[in-house]
Structure formats: structure tokens, C-alpha cells
PDB file of C-alpha atoms in Angstrom:
ATOM      1  CA  UNK A1033       0.000   0.000   0.000  1.00 92.00           C
ATOM      2  CA  UNK A1034       0.991   3.584  -0.618  1.00 95.00           C
ATOM      3  CA  UNK A1035      -0.265   6.435   1.527  1.00 97.00           C
ATOM      4  CA  UNK A1036      -0.501   9.946   0.098  1.00 97.00           C
ATOM      5  CA  UNK A1037      -0.866  13.159   2.090  1.00 96.00           C
ATOM      6  CA  UNK A1038      -1.418  16.499   0.374  1.00 96.00           C
ATOM      7  CA  UNK A1039      -0.676  19.924   1.794  1.00 95.00           C
ATOM      8  CA  UNK A1040      -0.415  23.512   0.657  1.00 96.00           C
ATOM      9  CA  UNK A1041      -3.963  24.392  -0.289  1.00 95.00           C
ATOM     10  CA  UNK A1042      -5.602  27.629   0.724  1.00 97.00           C
ATOM     11  CA  UNK A1043      -7.219  30.858  -0.374  1.00 98.00           C
ATOM     12  CA  UNK A1044      -5.479  33.071  -2.912  1.00 98.00           C
ATOM     13  CA  UNK A1045      -6.466  35.993  -5.101  1.00 98.00           C
ATOM     14  CA  UNK A1046      -6.692  35.657  -8.847  1.00 98.00           C
ATOM     15  CA  UNK A1047      -3.253  35.987 -10.386  1.00 98.00           C
ATOM     16  CA  UNK A1048      -1.584  34.585  -7.308  1.00 98.00           C
ATOM     17  CA  UNK A1049       0.378  31.392  -6.748  1.00 98.00           C
ATOM     18  CA  UNK A1050       0.269  28.305  -4.577  1.00 98.00           C
ATOM     19  CA  UNK A1051       2.418  25.212  -4.298  1.00 98.00           C
ATOM     20  CA  UNK A1052       0.841  21.909  -3.386  1.00 98.00           C
ATOM     21  CA  UNK A1053       2.857  19.041  -1.972  1.00 98.00           C
ATOM     22  CA  UNK A1054       2.075  15.343  -1.822  1.00 98.00           C
ATOM     23  CA  UNK A1055       4.159  13.112   0.407  1.00 97.00           C
ATOM     24  CA  UNK A1056       4.094   9.385  -0.300  1.00 97.00           C
ATOM     25  CA  UNK A1057       4.844   6.689   2.255  1.00 96.00           C
ATOM     26  CA  UNK A1058       4.637   2.930   2.451  1.00 95.00           C
ATOM     27  CA  UNK A1059       5.487   0.900  -0.666  1.00 93.00           C
ATOM     28  CA  UNK A1060       6.880   3.887  -2.548  1.00 90.00           C
ATOM     29  CA  UNK A1061       9.082   1.612  -4.624  1.00 89.00           C
ATOM     30  CA  UNK A1062       5.895   0.460  -6.366  1.00 91.00           C
ATOM     31  CA  UNK A1063       5.066   3.925  -7.680  1.00 91.00           C
ATOM     32  CA  UNK A1064       5.226   4.229 -11.464  1.00 94.00           C
ATOM     33  CA  UNK A1065       3.758   7.662 -11.965  1.00 96.00           C
ATOM     34  CA  UNK A1066       2.119  10.340  -9.842  1.00 97.00           C
ATOM     35  CA  UNK A1067      -0.491  12.863 -10.769  1.00 97.00           C
ATOM     36  CA  UNK A1068      -2.728  15.656  -9.620  1.00 98.00           C
ATOM     37  CA  UNK A1069      -6.450  15.766 -10.210  1.00 98.00           C
ATOM     38  CA  UNK A1070      -9.076  18.280  -9.153  1.00 98.00           C
ATOM     39  CA  UNK A1071     -12.792  18.354  -8.574  1.00 98.00           C
ATOM     40  CA  UNK A1072     -14.846  21.526  -8.507  1.00 96.00           C
ATOM     41  CA  UNK A1073     -18.319  21.641  -6.925  1.00 92.00           C
ATOM     42  CA  UNK A1074     -20.867  19.986  -9.177  1.00 94.00           C
ATOM     43  CA  UNK A1075     -18.237  18.796 -11.634  1.00 97.00           C
ATOM     44  CA  UNK A1076     -16.459  15.532 -12.299  1.00 97.00           C
ATOM     45  CA  UNK A1077     -12.903  14.958 -11.196  1.00 97.00           C
ATOM     46  CA  UNK A1078     -10.461  16.000 -13.915  1.00 98.00           C
ATOM     47  CA  UNK A1079      -6.820  15.391 -14.684  1.00 98.00           C
ATOM     48  CA  UNK A1080      -4.417  18.267 -13.996  1.00 98.00           C
ATOM     49  CA  UNK A1081      -0.857  16.993 -14.392  1.00 98.00           C
ATOM     50  CA  UNK A1082       1.294  13.891 -14.051  1.00 98.00           C
ATOM     51  CA  UNK A1083       4.951  12.981 -13.781  1.00 97.00           C
ATOM     52  CA  UNK A1084       6.859   9.758 -14.374  1.00 96.00           C
ATOM     53  CA  UNK A1085       8.558   8.621 -11.195  1.00 93.00           C
ATOM     54  CA  UNK A1086      11.598   7.297 -13.084  1.00 91.00           C
ATOM     55  CA  UNK A1087      12.097   9.548 -16.107  1.00 93.00           C
ATOM     56  CA  UNK A1088      10.544  12.755 -14.858  1.00 93.00           C
ATOM     57  CA  UNK A1089       8.485  13.128 -18.027  1.00 97.00           C
ATOM     58  CA  UNK A1090       5.472  15.363 -17.454  1.00 98.00           C
ATOM     59  CA  UNK A1091       1.975  15.771 -18.865  1.00 98.00           C
ATOM     60  CA  UNK A1092      -0.512  18.588 -18.383  1.00 98.00           C
ATOM     61  CA  UNK A1093      -4.140  19.338 -19.037  1.00 98.00           C
ATOM     62  CA  UNK A1094      -4.554  22.065 -21.631  1.00 98.00           C
ATOM     63  CA  UNK A1095      -6.313  24.236 -19.068  1.00 97.00           C
ATOM     64  CA  UNK A1096      -3.211  24.501 -16.873  1.00 98.00           C
ATOM     65  CA  UNK A1097      -0.405  24.236 -19.422  1.00 98.00           C
ATOM     66  CA  UNK A1098       2.015  27.135 -19.057  1.00 97.00           C
ATOM     67  CA  UNK A1099       0.699  28.030 -15.597  1.00 98.00           C
ATOM     68  CA  UNK A1100       1.248  24.867 -13.530  1.00 98.00           C
ATOM     69  CA  UNK A1101       4.495  22.934 -13.116  1.00 98.00           C
ATOM     70  CA  UNK A1102       4.675  19.445 -11.661  1.00 98.00           C
ATOM     71  CA  UNK A1103       7.920  18.187 -10.154  1.00 97.00           C
ATOM     72  CA  UNK A1104       9.155  15.437  -7.879  1.00 96.00           C
ATOM     73  CA  UNK A1105      11.764  14.771  -5.240  1.00 95.00           C
ATOM     74  CA  UNK A1106      12.403  11.045  -5.298  1.00 91.00           C
ATOM     75  CA  UNK A1107      14.562  11.166  -2.183  1.00 93.00           C
ATOM     76  CA  UNK A1108      11.650  12.627  -0.251  1.00 94.00           C
ATOM     77  CA  UNK A1109       9.002  10.608  -2.119  1.00 94.00           C
ATOM     78  CA  UNK A1110       7.200  13.862  -2.688  1.00 97.00           C
ATOM     79  CA  UNK A1111       5.540  15.398  -5.723  1.00 97.00           C
ATOM     80  CA  UNK A1112       4.744  19.071  -6.083  1.00 98.00           C
ATOM     81  CA  UNK A1113       2.624  21.230  -8.306  1.00 98.00           C
ATOM     82  CA  UNK A1114       3.504  24.902  -8.567  1.00 98.00           C
ATOM     83  CA  UNK A1115       0.413  26.818  -9.591  1.00 98.00           C
ATOM     84  CA  UNK A1116       0.912  30.329 -10.992  1.00 98.00           C
ATOM     85  CA  UNK A1117      -1.456  32.859 -12.523  1.00 98.00           C
ATOM     86  CA  UNK A1118      -4.344  31.231 -10.716  1.00 98.00           C
ATOM     87  CA  UNK A1119      -7.861  31.861 -11.944  1.00 98.00           C
ATOM     88  CA  UNK A1120     -11.215  31.563 -10.141  1.00 97.00           C
ATOM     89  CA  UNK A1121     -11.960  28.530 -12.336  1.00 97.00           C
ATOM     90  CA  UNK A1122      -8.999  26.750 -10.722  1.00 98.00           C
ATOM     91  CA  UNK A1123     -11.009  26.590  -7.492  1.00 98.00           C
ATOM     92  CA  UNK A1124     -11.415  22.930  -6.566  1.00 98.00           C
ATOM     93  CA  UNK A1125     -10.339  20.181  -4.234  1.00 98.00           C
ATOM     94  CA  UNK A1126      -6.986  18.962  -5.505  1.00 98.00           C
ATOM     95  CA  UNK A1127      -6.094  15.290  -5.153  1.00 98.00           C
ATOM     96  CA  UNK A1128      -2.762  13.579  -5.434  1.00 98.00           C
ATOM     97  CA  UNK A1129      -2.730  10.080  -6.913  1.00 98.00           C
ATOM     98  CA  UNK A1130      -0.202   7.375  -7.685  1.00 96.00           C
ATOM     99  CA  UNK A1131      -0.080   4.725 -10.375  1.00 95.00           C
ATOM    100  CA  UNK A1132       1.043   1.316  -9.209  1.00 92.00           C
ATOM    101  CA  UNK A1133       3.901  -0.195 -11.217  1.00 91.00           C
ATOM    102  CA  UNK A1134       2.099  -3.511 -11.639  1.00 92.00           C
ATOM    103  CA  UNK A1135      -1.494  -2.435 -12.204  1.00 91.00           C
ATOM    104  CA  UNK A1136      -0.670   0.741 -14.177  1.00 92.00           C
ATOM    105  CA  UNK A1137      -3.789   2.291 -12.637  1.00 93.00           C
ATOM    106  CA  UNK A1138      -4.275   5.178 -10.225  1.00 93.00           C
ATOM    107  CA  UNK A1139      -4.719   2.846  -7.268  1.00 93.00           C
ATOM    108  CA  UNK A1140      -3.726   5.276  -4.530  1.00 96.00           C
ATOM    109  CA  UNK A1141      -5.337   8.615  -3.684  1.00 97.00           C
ATOM    110  CA  UNK A1142      -4.811  11.312  -1.119  1.00 97.00           C
ATOM    111  CA  UNK A1143      -7.564  12.936   0.910  1.00 97.00           C
ATOM    112  CA  UNK A1144      -7.521  16.152  -1.087  1.00 97.00           C
ATOM    113  CA  UNK A1145      -6.705  19.760  -0.306  1.00 97.00           C
ATOM    114  CA  UNK A1146      -8.925  22.755  -1.026  1.00 98.00           C
ATOM    115  CA  UNK A1147      -7.728  25.509  -3.333  1.00 98.00           C
ATOM    116  CA  UNK A1148      -9.917  28.600  -3.547  1.00 98.00           C
ATOM    117  CA  UNK A1149      -9.129  31.437  -5.945  1.00 98.00           C
ATOM    118  CA  UNK A1150     -11.037  34.656  -5.352  1.00 97.00           C
ATOM    119  CA  UNK A1151     -11.728  37.147  -8.107  1.00 93.00           C
TER     120      UNK A1151
END
């Protein structure tokens, strides 16, 4: 099992920045890829960004490309997402997730952290 704990959410004005962190523990050697997802009120959960645990390759949703940057610190088993130029439509609960090396599915999820962007 892998446990994920997010931190760094909060309230910020439009145009501001936040950095979310996600610390992994447990069977971290089984992590293949980690990602961030978000869910706004009344909407489905959507993909934000992902990063390969081994290569560091990254992927982004079009809605955040150029504004968000995902990174990782393998030694700390932690993934980050730096969010700049935040917009009110970025308001959501942000979830960290990990893909298991064997299943190649997002099997592990954090509890989520609230990000609120005021206009």
C-alpha cells in the first residue's frame, strides 16, 4: 500500500500562486507515476498533471499548461505542483494520486486539499 498526504492548499487571489505538496509513504518503490487531479463543486474529477517517477516526463491538461508545473523529489518521495497565474476557475479540491507499477492504474489517492481562488 501507498499512503498519500497532500498539503499547501488555501485561499489566494486571482493571479496569485500556490504550491501543493504530496508526500508518499509505504510501498513507494511500487510507484510508477504520480499525478494531480481536481474536482470543482458539481463537476467531475479531472486530470491536472502527471509525472513519471523514473524519467521525470510530465503531462498537463490544456487548461493549466504554461501556468502549472509538476515536479518530484524522489529522495523525499514527494511530488509538487507549482500553480501560478491562478484563476477563479482553478477553485477545486486537488487530489494527489499514484499509479502502481504492476497495475498501471491510479490505485492510490490522497484525501484532497482545497484551493480557492477569489476574483
